[in-house]
PDB file of C-alpha atoms in Angstrom:
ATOM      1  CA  UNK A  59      10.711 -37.751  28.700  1.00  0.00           C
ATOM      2  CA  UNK A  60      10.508 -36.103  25.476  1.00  0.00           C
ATOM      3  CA  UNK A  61      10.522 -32.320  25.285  1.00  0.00           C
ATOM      4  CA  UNK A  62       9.366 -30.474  22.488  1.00  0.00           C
ATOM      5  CA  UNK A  63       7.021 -29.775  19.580  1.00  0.00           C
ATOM      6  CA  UNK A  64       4.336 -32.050  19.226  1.00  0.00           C
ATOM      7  CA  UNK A  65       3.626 -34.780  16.359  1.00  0.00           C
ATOM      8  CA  UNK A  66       1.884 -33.837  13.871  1.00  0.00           C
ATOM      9  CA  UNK A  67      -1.439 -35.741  13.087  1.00  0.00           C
ATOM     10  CA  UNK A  68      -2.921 -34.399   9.838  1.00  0.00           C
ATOM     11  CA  UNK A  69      -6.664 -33.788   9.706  1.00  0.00           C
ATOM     12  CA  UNK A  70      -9.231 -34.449   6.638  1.00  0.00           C
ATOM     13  CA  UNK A  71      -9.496 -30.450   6.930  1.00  0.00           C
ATOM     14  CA  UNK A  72      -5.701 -30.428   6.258  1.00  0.00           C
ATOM     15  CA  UNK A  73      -5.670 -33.345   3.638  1.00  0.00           C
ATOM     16  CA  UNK A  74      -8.456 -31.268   1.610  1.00  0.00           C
ATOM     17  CA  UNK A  75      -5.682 -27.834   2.061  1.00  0.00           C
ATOM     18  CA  UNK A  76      -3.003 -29.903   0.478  1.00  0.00           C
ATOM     19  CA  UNK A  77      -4.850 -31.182  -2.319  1.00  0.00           C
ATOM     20  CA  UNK A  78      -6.588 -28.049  -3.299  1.00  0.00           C
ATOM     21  CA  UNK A  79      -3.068 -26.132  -3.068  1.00  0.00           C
ATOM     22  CA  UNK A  80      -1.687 -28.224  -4.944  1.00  0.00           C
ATOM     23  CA  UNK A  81      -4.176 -28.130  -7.436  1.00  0.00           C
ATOM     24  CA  UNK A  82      -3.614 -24.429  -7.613  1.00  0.00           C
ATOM     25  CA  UNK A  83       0.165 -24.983  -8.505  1.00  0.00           C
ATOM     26  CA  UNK A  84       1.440 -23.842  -4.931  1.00  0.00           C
ATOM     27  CA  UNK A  85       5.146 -24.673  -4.476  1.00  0.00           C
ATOM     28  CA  UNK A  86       5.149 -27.300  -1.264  1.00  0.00           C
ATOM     29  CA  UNK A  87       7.231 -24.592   0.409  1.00  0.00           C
ATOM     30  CA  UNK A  88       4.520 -22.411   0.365  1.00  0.00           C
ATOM     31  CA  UNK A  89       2.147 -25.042   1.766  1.00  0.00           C
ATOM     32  CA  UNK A  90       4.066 -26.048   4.587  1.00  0.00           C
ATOM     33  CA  UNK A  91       4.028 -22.098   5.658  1.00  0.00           C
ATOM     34  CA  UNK A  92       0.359 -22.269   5.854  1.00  0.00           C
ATOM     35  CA  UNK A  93       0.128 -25.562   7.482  1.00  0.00           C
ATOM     36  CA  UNK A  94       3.314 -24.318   9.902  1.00  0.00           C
ATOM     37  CA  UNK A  95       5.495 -27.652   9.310  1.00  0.00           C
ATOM     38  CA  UNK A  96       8.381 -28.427   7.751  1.00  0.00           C
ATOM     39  CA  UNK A  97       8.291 -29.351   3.837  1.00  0.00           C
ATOM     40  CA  UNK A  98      10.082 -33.015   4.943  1.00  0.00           C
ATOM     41  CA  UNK A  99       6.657 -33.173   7.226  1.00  0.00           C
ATOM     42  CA  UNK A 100       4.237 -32.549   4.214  1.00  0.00           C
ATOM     43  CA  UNK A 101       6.324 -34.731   2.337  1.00  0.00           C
ATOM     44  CA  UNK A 102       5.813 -37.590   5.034  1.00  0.00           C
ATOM     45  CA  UNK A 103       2.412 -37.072   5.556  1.00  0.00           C
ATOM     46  CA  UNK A 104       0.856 -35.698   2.562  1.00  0.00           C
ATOM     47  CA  UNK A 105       2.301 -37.384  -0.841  1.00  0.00           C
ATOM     48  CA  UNK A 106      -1.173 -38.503  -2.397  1.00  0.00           C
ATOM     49  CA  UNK A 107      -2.525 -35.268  -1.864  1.00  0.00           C
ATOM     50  CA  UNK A 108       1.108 -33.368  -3.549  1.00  0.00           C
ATOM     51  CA  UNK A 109       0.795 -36.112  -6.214  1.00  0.00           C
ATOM     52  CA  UNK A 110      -2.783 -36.146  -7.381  1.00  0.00           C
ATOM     53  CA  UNK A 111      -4.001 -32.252  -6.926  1.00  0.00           C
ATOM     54  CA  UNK A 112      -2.830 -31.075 -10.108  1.00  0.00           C
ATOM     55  CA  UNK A 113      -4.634 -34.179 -11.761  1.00  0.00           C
ATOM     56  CA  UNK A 114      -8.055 -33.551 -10.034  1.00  0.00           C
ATOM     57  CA  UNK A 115      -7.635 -29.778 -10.441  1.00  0.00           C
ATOM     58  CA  UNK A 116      -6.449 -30.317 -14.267  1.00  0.00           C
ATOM     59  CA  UNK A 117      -9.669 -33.128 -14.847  1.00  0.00           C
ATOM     60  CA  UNK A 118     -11.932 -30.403 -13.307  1.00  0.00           C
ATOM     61  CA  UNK A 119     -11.244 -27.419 -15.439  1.00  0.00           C
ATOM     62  CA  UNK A 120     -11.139 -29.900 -18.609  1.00  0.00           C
ATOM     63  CA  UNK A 121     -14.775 -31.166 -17.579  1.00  0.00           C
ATOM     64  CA  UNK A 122     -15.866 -27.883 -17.213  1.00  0.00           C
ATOM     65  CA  UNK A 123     -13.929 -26.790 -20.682  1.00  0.00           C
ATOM     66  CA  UNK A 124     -15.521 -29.381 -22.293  1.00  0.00           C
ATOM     67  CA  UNK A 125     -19.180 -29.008 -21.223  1.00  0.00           C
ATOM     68  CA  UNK A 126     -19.002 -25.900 -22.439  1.00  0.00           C
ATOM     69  CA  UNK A 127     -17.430 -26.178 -25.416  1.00  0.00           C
ATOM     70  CA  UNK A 128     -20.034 -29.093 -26.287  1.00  0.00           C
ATOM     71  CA  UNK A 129     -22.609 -26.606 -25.415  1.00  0.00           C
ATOM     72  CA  UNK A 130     -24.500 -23.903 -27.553  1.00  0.00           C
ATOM     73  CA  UNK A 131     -23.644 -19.866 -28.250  1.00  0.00           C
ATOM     74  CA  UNK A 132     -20.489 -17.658 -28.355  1.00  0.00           C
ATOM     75  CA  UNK A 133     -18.887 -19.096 -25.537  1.00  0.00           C
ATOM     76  CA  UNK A 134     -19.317 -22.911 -26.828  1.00  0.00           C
ATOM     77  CA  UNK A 135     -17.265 -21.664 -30.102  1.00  0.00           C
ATOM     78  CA  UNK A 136     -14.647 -20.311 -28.054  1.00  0.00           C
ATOM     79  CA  UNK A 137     -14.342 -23.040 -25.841  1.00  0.00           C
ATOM     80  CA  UNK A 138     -14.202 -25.797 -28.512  1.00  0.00           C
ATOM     81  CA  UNK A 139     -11.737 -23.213 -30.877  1.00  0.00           C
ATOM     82  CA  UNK A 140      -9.251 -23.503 -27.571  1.00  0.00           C
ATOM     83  CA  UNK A 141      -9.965 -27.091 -27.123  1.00  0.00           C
ATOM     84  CA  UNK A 142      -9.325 -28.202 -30.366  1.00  0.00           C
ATOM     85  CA  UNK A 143      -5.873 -25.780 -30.648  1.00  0.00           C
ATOM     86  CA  UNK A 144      -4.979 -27.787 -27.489  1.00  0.00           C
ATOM     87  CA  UNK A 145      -5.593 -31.153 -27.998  1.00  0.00           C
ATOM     88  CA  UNK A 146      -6.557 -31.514 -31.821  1.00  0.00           C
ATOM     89  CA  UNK A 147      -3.606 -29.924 -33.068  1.00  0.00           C
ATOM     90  CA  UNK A 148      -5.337 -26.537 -34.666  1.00  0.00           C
ATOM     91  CA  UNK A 149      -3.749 -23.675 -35.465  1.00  0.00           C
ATOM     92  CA  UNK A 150      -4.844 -20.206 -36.997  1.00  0.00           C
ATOM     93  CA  UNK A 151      -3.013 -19.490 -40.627  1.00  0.00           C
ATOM     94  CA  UNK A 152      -0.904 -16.726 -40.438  1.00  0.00           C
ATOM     95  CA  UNK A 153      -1.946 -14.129 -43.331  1.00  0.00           C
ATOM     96  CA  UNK A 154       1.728 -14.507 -44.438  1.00  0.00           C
ATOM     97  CA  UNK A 155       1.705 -17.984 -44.642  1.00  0.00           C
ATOM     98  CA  UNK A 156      -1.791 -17.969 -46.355  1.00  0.00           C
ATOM     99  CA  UNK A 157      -0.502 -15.927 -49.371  1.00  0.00           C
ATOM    100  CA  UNK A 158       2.648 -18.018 -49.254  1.00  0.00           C
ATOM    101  CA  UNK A 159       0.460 -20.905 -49.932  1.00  0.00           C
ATOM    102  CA  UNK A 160      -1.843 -19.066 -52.284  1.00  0.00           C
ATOM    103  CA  UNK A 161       1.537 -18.615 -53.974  1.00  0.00           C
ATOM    104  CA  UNK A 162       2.741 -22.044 -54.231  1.00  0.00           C
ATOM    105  CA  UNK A 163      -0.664 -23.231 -55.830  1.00  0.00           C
ATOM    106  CA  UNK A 164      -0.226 -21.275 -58.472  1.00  0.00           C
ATOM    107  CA  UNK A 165       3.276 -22.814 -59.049  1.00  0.00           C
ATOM    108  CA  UNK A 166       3.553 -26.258 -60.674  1.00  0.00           C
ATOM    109  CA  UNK A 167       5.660 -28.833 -58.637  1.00  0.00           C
ATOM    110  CA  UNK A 168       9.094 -27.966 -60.797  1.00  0.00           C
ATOM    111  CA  UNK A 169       8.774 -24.441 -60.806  1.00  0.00           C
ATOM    112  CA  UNK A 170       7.694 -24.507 -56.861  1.00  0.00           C
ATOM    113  CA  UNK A 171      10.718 -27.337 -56.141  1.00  0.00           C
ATOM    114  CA  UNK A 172      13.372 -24.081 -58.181  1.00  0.00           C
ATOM    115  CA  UNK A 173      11.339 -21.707 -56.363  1.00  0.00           C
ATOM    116  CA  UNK A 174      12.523 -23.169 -53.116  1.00  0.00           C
ATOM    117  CA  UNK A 175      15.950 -24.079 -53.660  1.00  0.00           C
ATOM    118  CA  UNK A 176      16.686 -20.443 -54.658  1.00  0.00           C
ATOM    119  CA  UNK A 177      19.316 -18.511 -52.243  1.00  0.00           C
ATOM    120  CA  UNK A 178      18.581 -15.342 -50.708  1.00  0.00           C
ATOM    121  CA  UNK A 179      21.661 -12.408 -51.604  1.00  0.00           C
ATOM    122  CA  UNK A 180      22.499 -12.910 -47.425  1.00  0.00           C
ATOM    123  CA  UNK A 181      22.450 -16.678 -48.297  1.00  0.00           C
ATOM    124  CA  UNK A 182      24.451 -16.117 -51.302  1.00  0.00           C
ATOM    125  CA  UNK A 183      26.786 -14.247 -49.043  1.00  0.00           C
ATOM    126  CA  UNK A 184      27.207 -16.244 -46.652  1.00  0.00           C
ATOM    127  CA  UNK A 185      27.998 -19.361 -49.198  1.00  0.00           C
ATOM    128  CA  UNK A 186      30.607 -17.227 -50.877  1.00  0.00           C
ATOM    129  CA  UNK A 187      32.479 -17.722 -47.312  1.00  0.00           C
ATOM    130  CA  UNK A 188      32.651 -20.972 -47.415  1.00  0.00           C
ATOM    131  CA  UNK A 189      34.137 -21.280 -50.405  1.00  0.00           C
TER     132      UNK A 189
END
């Protein structure tokens, strides 16, 4: 006769727990505490849940991103502004870097190319060790 703790049957109730916490980024530490079993036991008994959680939580929000982003008003312009720095590869010009740039038009291709192969005095400095 075996003397002891139980074995653990997972429910649907528990299955949904899993997912959902580990949609939320919940270490599996953490989710054992709540479920009062050992991390090997979720492990065993819950790896589609610890593998896809993220994925459906991650799909959700970018659904929900995207409707609104595809949408109409101030929020639609925010959302697509964040979507499109996220996964279109925009960026906002720093003022520096516009100047810069305003700068370099002005410049023909010579004087731009002398322009940046000039040394800074630190640079210069630096060099002089070398030698």
């Amino acid at each position: 006769m075996r003397v002891g703790r139980p074995a653990f049957a997972p429910t649907e109730k528990d299955r949904s727990t899993v997912k959902a916490m580990a949609g939320f980024g919940i270490p599996e530490v953490e989710i054992a505490k709540i479920l009062s079993i050992d991390p090997k036991t979720l492990r065993k008994y819950f790896p589609h849940e610890l593998d896809v959680g993220h994925v459906e939580a991650n799909a959700k929000v970018a659904a929900n991103l995207f409707r609104r982003a595809t949408g109409d008003g101030r929020e639609a312009v925010i959302a697509a502004i964040f979507w499109l720095k996220c996964r279109a590869g925009w960026r906002e010009q720093d003022k520096r870097d516009a100047q810069e740039e305003r700068e370099a038009r002005k410049l023909g291709r010579h004087e731009q190319a002398l322009l940046n192969m000039q040394l800074t005095s630190s640079e210069v400095e630096w060099a002089d060790d070398l030698r």
